[in-house]
mmCIF file of C-alpha atoms in Angstrom:
data_model
loop_
_atom_site.group_PDB
_atom_site.id
_atom_site.type_symbol
_atom_site.label_atom_id
_atom_site.label_comp_id
_atom_site.label_asym_id
_atom_site.label_seq_id
_atom_site.Cartn_x
_atom_site.Cartn_y
_atom_site.Cartn_z
ATOM 1 C CA MET G 704 8.421 101.121 38.564
ATOM 2 C CA LEU G 705 5.493 99.556 40.230
ATOM 3 C CA GLN G 706 4.547 96.190 38.760
ATOM 4 C CA GLU G 707 1.163 96.115 36.949
ATOM 5 C CA SER G 708 -1.393 94.057 38.886
ATOM 6 C CA PHE G 709 -2.810 90.909 37.346
ATOM 7 C CA ALA G 710 -6.334 92.491 37.174
ATOM 8 C CA SER G 711 -5.069 95.607 35.558
ATOM 9 C CA LYS G 712 -3.028 93.730 32.872
ATOM 10 C CA ALA G 713 -5.991 91.388 32.166
ATOM 11 C CA ARG G 714 -8.282 94.518 31.770
ATOM 12 C CA ARG G 715 -5.802 96.150 29.533
ATOM 13 C CA ILE G 716 -5.427 93.052 27.347
ATOM 14 C CA ALA G 717 -9.238 92.605 27.224
ATOM 15 C CA LEU G 718 -9.735 96.001 26.090
ATOM 16 C CA ASP G 719 -7.105 95.707 23.279
ATOM 17 C CA ARG G 720 -8.891 92.558 22.104
ATOM 18 C CA ILE G 721 -12.222 94.079 21.941
ATOM 19 C CA GLU G 722 -11.320 97.583 20.667
ATOM 20 C CA THR G 723 -10.592 96.648 16.996
ATOM 21 C CA CYS G 724 -12.039 98.067 13.722
ATOM 22 C CA GLY G 725 -12.615 101.406 15.499
ATOM 23 C CA ARG G 726 -14.635 99.934 18.389
ATOM 24 C CA ARG G 727 -14.364 101.443 21.922
ATOM 25 C CA VAL G 728 -15.285 100.241 25.336
ATOM 26 C CA VAL G 729 -17.114 102.536 27.664
ATOM 27 C CA VAL G 730 -17.659 101.770 31.336
ATOM 28 C CA SER G 731 -20.800 103.913 32.116
ATOM 29 C CA THR G 732 -22.739 104.780 35.178
ATOM 30 C CA ASP G 733 -25.367 106.822 33.090
ATOM 31 C CA PHE G 734 -27.904 104.190 33.878
ATOM 32 C CA GLU G 735 -30.987 106.253 32.722
ATOM 33 C CA GLY G 736 -29.364 107.368 29.452
ATOM 34 C CA VAL G 737 -28.086 104.073 28.487
ATOM 35 C CA ALA G 738 -31.306 102.181 29.348
ATOM 36 C CA ALA G 739 -33.167 104.612 27.199
ATOM 37 C CA GLU G 740 -30.745 104.066 24.307
ATOM 38 C CA LEU G 741 -31.032 100.147 24.611
ATOM 39 C CA ARG G 742 -34.875 100.437 24.625
ATOM 40 C CA ASP G 743 -34.462 101.896 21.067
ATOM 41 C CA SER G 744 -31.922 99.186 20.046
ATOM 42 C CA GLU G 745 -32.154 95.645 18.876
ATOM 43 C CA LYS G 746 -31.793 94.567 22.500
ATOM 44 C CA SER G 747 -34.953 96.558 23.407
ATOM 45 C CA SER G 748 -34.717 96.263 27.333
ATOM 46 C CA VAL G 749 -32.682 95.795 30.426
ATOM 47 C CA SER G 750 -33.456 93.280 32.974
ATOM 48 C CA ALA G 751 -35.221 94.235 36.079
ATOM 49 C CA GLU G 752 -32.045 93.685 38.257
ATOM 50 C CA PHE G 753 -30.206 96.322 36.127
ATOM 51 C CA ASN G 754 -33.146 98.601 35.113
ATOM 52 C CA PRO G 755 -32.867 102.001 37.023
ATOM 53 C CA SER G 756 -36.644 102.248 36.963
ATOM 54 C CA GLN G 757 -36.999 99.065 38.868
ATOM 55 C CA SER G 758 -33.798 98.624 41.031
ATOM 56 C CA ARG G 759 -31.517 100.895 42.886
ATOM 57 C CA LEU G 760 -28.294 101.412 41.000
ATOM 58 C CA SER G 761 -25.308 103.363 42.156
ATOM 59 C CA PRO G 762 -22.010 104.329 40.574
ATOM 60 C CA ASP G 763 -20.519 102.817 43.815
ATOM 61 C CA ASP G 764 -21.697 99.235 43.095
ATOM 62 C CA CYS G 765 -22.841 99.094 39.439
ATOM 63 C CA ALA G 766 -21.548 99.657 36.015
ATOM 64 C CA TYR G 767 -22.703 99.209 32.495
ATOM 65 C CA LEU G 768 -20.077 97.877 30.050
ATOM 66 C CA LEU G 769 -20.641 99.139 26.493
ATOM 67 C CA VAL G 770 -18.931 98.348 23.148
ATOM 68 C CA ARG G 771 -19.562 101.031 20.608
ATOM 69 C CA ASP G 772 -18.755 100.918 16.905
ATOM 70 C CA GLU G 773 -16.957 103.709 14.998
ATOM 71 C CA GLY G 774 -20.275 105.505 14.625
ATOM 72 C CA GLY G 775 -20.979 105.360 18.285
ATOM 73 C CA GLU G 776 -23.760 102.743 18.150
ATOM 74 C CA ILE G 777 -23.970 100.062 20.834
ATOM 75 C CA GLU G 778 -22.532 96.614 19.520
ATOM 76 C CA GLY G 779 -22.211 94.955 22.987
ATOM 77 C CA PHE G 780 -23.491 95.380 26.439
ATOM 78 C CA CYS G 781 -23.391 93.764 29.883
ATOM 79 C CA ALA G 782 -23.951 94.939 33.305
ATOM 80 C CA VAL G 783 -22.075 94.274 36.454
ATOM 81 C CA LYS G 784 -23.361 94.846 40.099
ATOM 82 C CA ALA G 785 -21.908 94.294 43.513
ATOM 83 C CA VAL G 786 -24.201 93.351 46.473
ATOM 84 C CA GLN G 787 -23.380 92.680 50.054
ATOM 85 C CA ILE G 788 -25.115 89.452 51.221
ATOM 86 C CA GLY G 789 -25.110 88.413 54.761
ATOM 87 C CA ARG G 790 -24.203 85.002 56.098
ATOM 88 C CA GLU G 791 -27.684 84.362 57.374
ATOM 89 C CA GLU G 792 -29.207 85.124 54.003
ATOM 90 C CA ARG G 793 -26.744 83.680 51.555
ATOM 91 C CA LEU G 794 -27.313 84.024 47.847
ATOM 92 C CA ALA G 795 -30.444 81.705 47.954
ATOM 93 C CA GLY G 796 -32.232 84.062 50.368
ATOM 94 C CA TYR G 797 -31.090 87.108 48.491
ATOM 95 C CA LEU G 798 -32.439 85.778 45.112
ATOM 96 C CA TRP G 799 -35.650 84.699 46.638
ATOM 97 C CA ARG G 800 -36.222 88.109 48.219
ATOM 98 C CA GLN G 801 -35.196 89.975 45.142
ATOM 99 C CA TYR G 802 -37.252 88.050 42.699
ATOM 100 C CA TRP G 803 -40.282 88.405 45.055
ATOM 101 C CA ASP G 804 -39.895 92.112 44.713
ATOM 102 C CA LEU G 805 -39.108 92.284 40.889
ATOM 103 C CA TYR G 806 -40.943 89.544 39.106
ATOM 104 C CA THR G 807 -43.806 87.868 40.945
ATOM 105 C CA ASN G 808 -45.607 90.714 42.969
ATOM 106 C CA GLY G 809 -45.324 88.762 46.170
ATOM 107 C CA GLN G 810 -46.180 85.388 45.031
ATOM 108 C CA ASP G 811 -43.962 82.442 45.870
ATOM 109 C CA GLN G 812 -41.641 82.612 42.876
ATOM 110 C CA PHE G 813 -39.495 79.581 42.890
ATOM 111 C CA ASP G 814 -38.593 76.543 45.026
ATOM 112 C CA PRO G 815 -35.432 77.797 47.071
ATOM 113 C CA GLU G 816 -34.531 74.252 47.947
ATOM 114 C CA ASP G 817 -33.966 73.444 44.245
ATOM 115 C CA LEU G 818 -31.268 76.038 43.722
ATOM 116 C CA PRO G 819 -27.711 74.869 43.081
ATOM 117 C CA PRO G 820 -25.448 73.992 46.078
ATOM 118 C CA PRO G 821 -23.337 77.144 45.825
ATOM 119 C CA ALA G 822 -26.314 79.370 46.361
ATOM 120 C CA PHE G 823 -26.417 78.139 49.927
ATOM 121 C CA ASP G 824 -22.601 79.092 50.462
ATOM 122 C CA VAL G 825 -22.252 82.254 48.576
ATOM 123 C CA CYS G 826 -22.094 85.351 50.891
ATOM 124 C CA GLY G 827 -20.140 88.525 51.417
ATOM 125 C CA LYS G 828 -19.400 90.859 48.553
ATOM 126 C CA VAL G 829 -20.937 89.324 45.423
ATOM 127 C CA SER G 830 -20.710 90.468 41.880
ATOM 128 C CA TYR G 831 -23.479 89.735 39.459
ATOM 129 C CA ILE G 832 -22.929 89.877 35.754
ATOM 130 C CA GLY G 833 -26.039 90.090 33.582
ATOM 131 C CA ASP G 834 -27.715 91.218 30.447
ATOM 132 C CA PHE G 835 -24.805 90.191 28.258
ATOM 133 C CA TYR G 836 -25.887 90.990 24.687
ATOM 134 C CA LEU G 837 -24.143 91.180 21.315
ATOM 135 C CA MET G 838 -25.974 92.987 18.578
ATOM 136 C CA ASN G 839 -26.327 91.100 15.216
ATOM 137 C CA SER G 840 -23.360 93.022 13.783
ATOM 138 C CA ALA G 841 -21.190 91.948 16.602
ATOM 139 C CA ARG G 842 -22.233 88.382 16.431
ATOM 140 C CA TRP G 843 -21.632 87.607 12.786
ATOM 141 C CA LYS G 844 -20.032 90.404 10.851
ATOM 142 C CA ARG G 845 -17.337 91.520 13.120
ATOM 143 C CA LYS G 846 -17.437 89.178 16.135
ATOM 144 C CA ILE G 847 -16.688 90.665 19.550
ATOM 145 C CA ASP G 848 -14.323 88.495 21.670
ATOM 146 C CA ASP G 849 -16.752 87.514 24.295
ATOM 147 C CA THR G 850 -14.167 85.920 26.443
ATOM 148 C CA ALA G 851 -12.449 89.213 26.659
ATOM 149 C CA PHE G 852 -15.686 90.865 27.507
ATOM 150 C CA ALA G 853 -16.132 88.599 30.395
ATOM 151 C CA MET G 854 -12.534 89.034 31.513
ATOM 152 C CA LEU G 855 -13.250 92.892 31.607
ATOM 153 C CA ALA G 856 -16.182 92.256 33.886
ATOM 154 C CA TYR G 857 -14.019 89.995 36.142
ATOM 155 C CA ALA G 858 -11.334 92.585 36.298
ATOM 156 C CA ILE G 859 -13.821 95.121 37.544
ATOM 157 C CA SER G 860 -15.187 92.660 40.147
ATOM 158 C CA THR G 861 -11.649 92.147 41.392
ATOM 159 C CA SER G 862 -10.148 95.630 41.197
ATOM 160 C CA GLU G 863 -13.203 97.728 42.066
ATOM 161 C CA TRP G 864 -14.914 95.670 44.665
ATOM 162 C CA GLN G 865 -12.673 92.760 45.695
ATOM 163 C CA ALA G 866 -15.760 90.531 45.270
ATOM 164 C CA ASP G 867 -15.811 87.164 47.186
ATOM 165 C CA TRP G 868 -17.940 85.563 44.508
ATOM 166 C CA THR G 869 -19.145 86.132 41.017
ATOM 167 C CA PHE G 870 -22.167 84.581 39.409
ATOM 168 C CA CYS G 871 -24.200 84.946 36.354
ATOM 169 C CA LEU G 872 -27.203 83.306 34.593
ATOM 170 C CA THR G 873 -27.442 82.223 30.907
ATOM 171 C CA LYS G 874 -29.917 80.516 28.607
ATOM 172 C CA HIS G 875 -29.759 76.784 28.132
ATOM 173 C CA ARG G 876 -29.001 77.141 24.474
ATOM 174 C CA SER G 877 -26.050 79.360 25.151
ATOM 175 C CA ALA G 878 -24.713 77.080 27.873
ATOM 176 C CA THR G 879 -24.803 74.111 25.697
ATOM 177 C CA ARG G 880 -23.111 75.999 22.947
ATOM 178 C CA GLY G 881 -20.081 76.606 25.191
ATOM 179 C CA ILE G 882 -20.563 79.943 26.849
ATOM 180 C CA ALA G 883 -19.612 78.607 30.208
ATOM 181 C CA ALA G 884 -16.250 77.579 28.863
ATOM 182 C CA ARG G 885 -15.807 80.932 26.988
ATOM 183 C CA TYR G 886 -16.605 82.805 30.242
ATOM 184 C CA THR G 887 -14.244 80.347 32.096
ATOM 185 C CA CYS G 888 -16.803 79.625 34.825
ATOM 186 C CA THR G 889 -15.648 76.969 37.168
ATOM 187 C CA GLN G 890 -19.015 75.837 38.613
ATOM 188 C CA THR G 891 -21.975 75.501 36.241
ATOM 189 C CA TYR G 892 -25.485 74.230 36.987
ATOM 190 C CA PRO G 893 -28.406 73.387 34.546
ATOM 191 C CA CYS G 894 -32.053 74.158 35.338
ATOM 192 C CA ALA G 895 -30.957 76.341 38.202
ATOM 193 C CA ILE G 896 -34.240 77.960 39.108
ATOM 194 C CA SER G 897 -37.629 76.158 39.006
ATOM 195 C CA TRP G 898 -40.227 78.926 38.546
ATOM 196 C CA ARG G 899 -43.689 78.443 39.968
ATOM 197 C CA HIS G 900 -45.200 80.992 37.688
ATOM 198 C CA ASP G 901 -44.723 82.324 34.272
ATOM 199 C CA VAL G 902 -42.300 85.233 34.475
ATOM 200 C CA ASP G 903 -41.425 87.395 31.611
ATOM 201 C CA LYS G 904 -38.159 86.716 30.039
ATOM 202 C CA ARG G 905 -37.313 84.134 32.706
ATOM 203 C CA ARG G 906 -37.116 80.421 32.001
ATOM 204 C CA ASP G 907 -36.728 77.319 34.233
ATOM 205 C CA ASP G 908 -33.969 75.818 32.083
ATOM 206 C CA ASP G 909 -31.479 78.710 32.638
ATOM 207 C CA TRP G 910 -28.074 77.754 33.881
ATOM 208 C CA MET G 911 -26.395 79.411 36.803
ATOM 209 C CA MET G 912 -22.528 79.866 36.755
ATOM 210 C CA PHE G 913 -20.201 80.761 39.620
ATOM 211 C CA LEU G 914 -16.690 81.709 40.207
ATOM 212 C CA SER G 915 -15.163 82.155 43.682
ATOM 213 C CA ALA G 916 -12.750 84.954 44.151
ATOM 214 C CA ARG G 917 -9.960 82.481 44.174
ATOM 215 C CA ASP G 918 -10.959 80.838 40.903
ATOM 216 C CA ARG G 919 -11.728 84.239 39.174
ATOM 217 C CA ASP G 920 -8.378 85.758 40.146
ATOM 218 C CA TRP G 921 -6.649 82.556 38.971
ATOM 219 C CA VAL G 922 -8.315 82.859 35.621
ATOM 220 C CA LEU G 923 -7.462 86.630 35.389
ATOM 221 C CA ARG G 924 -3.895 85.754 36.198
ATOM 222 C CA LYS G 925 -3.672 82.984 33.568
ATOM 223 C CA TYR G 926 -5.375 85.356 31.008
ATOM 224 C CA ALA G 927 -2.902 88.101 31.858
ATOM 225 C CA ALA G 928 0.119 85.762 31.847
ATOM 226 C CA ARG G 929 -0.860 84.357 28.339
ATOM 227 C CA ASN G 930 -1.758 87.724 26.888
ATOM 228 C CA GLY G 931 -5.414 86.785 26.356
ATOM 229 C CA GLU G 932 -4.803 83.497 24.605
ATOM 230 C CA PHE G 933 -5.999 80.273 26.360
ATOM 231 C CA SER G 934 -5.319 78.375 23.246
ATOM 232 C CA SER G 935 -1.790 77.357 22.181
ATOM 233 C CA HIS G 936 -2.691 77.597 18.472
#
């Protein structure tokens, strides 16, 4: 019998930890349908990077991760996208070009020299995890294991795309409440993007978080070996 890979085992364990109380996890590439469903939900929108009306999304390099309750309603959501970034451009250049297109209509959008140091190193196949959202019912009444949700996204980044790097952005409030630790991000940077203009749903105190492939796969191996429990208690 072939041995189960660490990424497959981590993915299976993460699914088991999320799929409780009748929940189910759906990996969807129905971008238009899900975006429309989210517009009518508590979340109300999808960011420009993951919005099919604003960005090119393909089943080959993007997926929506949904947690649905027993009635089929969305309780949790995040999106994962893989992009190829050249050595000449690096993540810093990619973000500057992307935000120019998506957010500021051609105005200089932020100071690229102020980005965190990894932004000038990251290149190759890069997975971006964004739009992480838990509906109120999932935050308080029947809490979703958000570490398991992150592990699911990491497992996809490893098994589907063999990404060289993974990164995400989070609100300052979430970062200081421990989300970087719960997502097991090994490199975290506060106030990562200094915007030069007011941008809808973007702030200049967001944190940027990174995992190299080596770190991400180490975390997945540890998660799989410990059956989803980083704590000894």
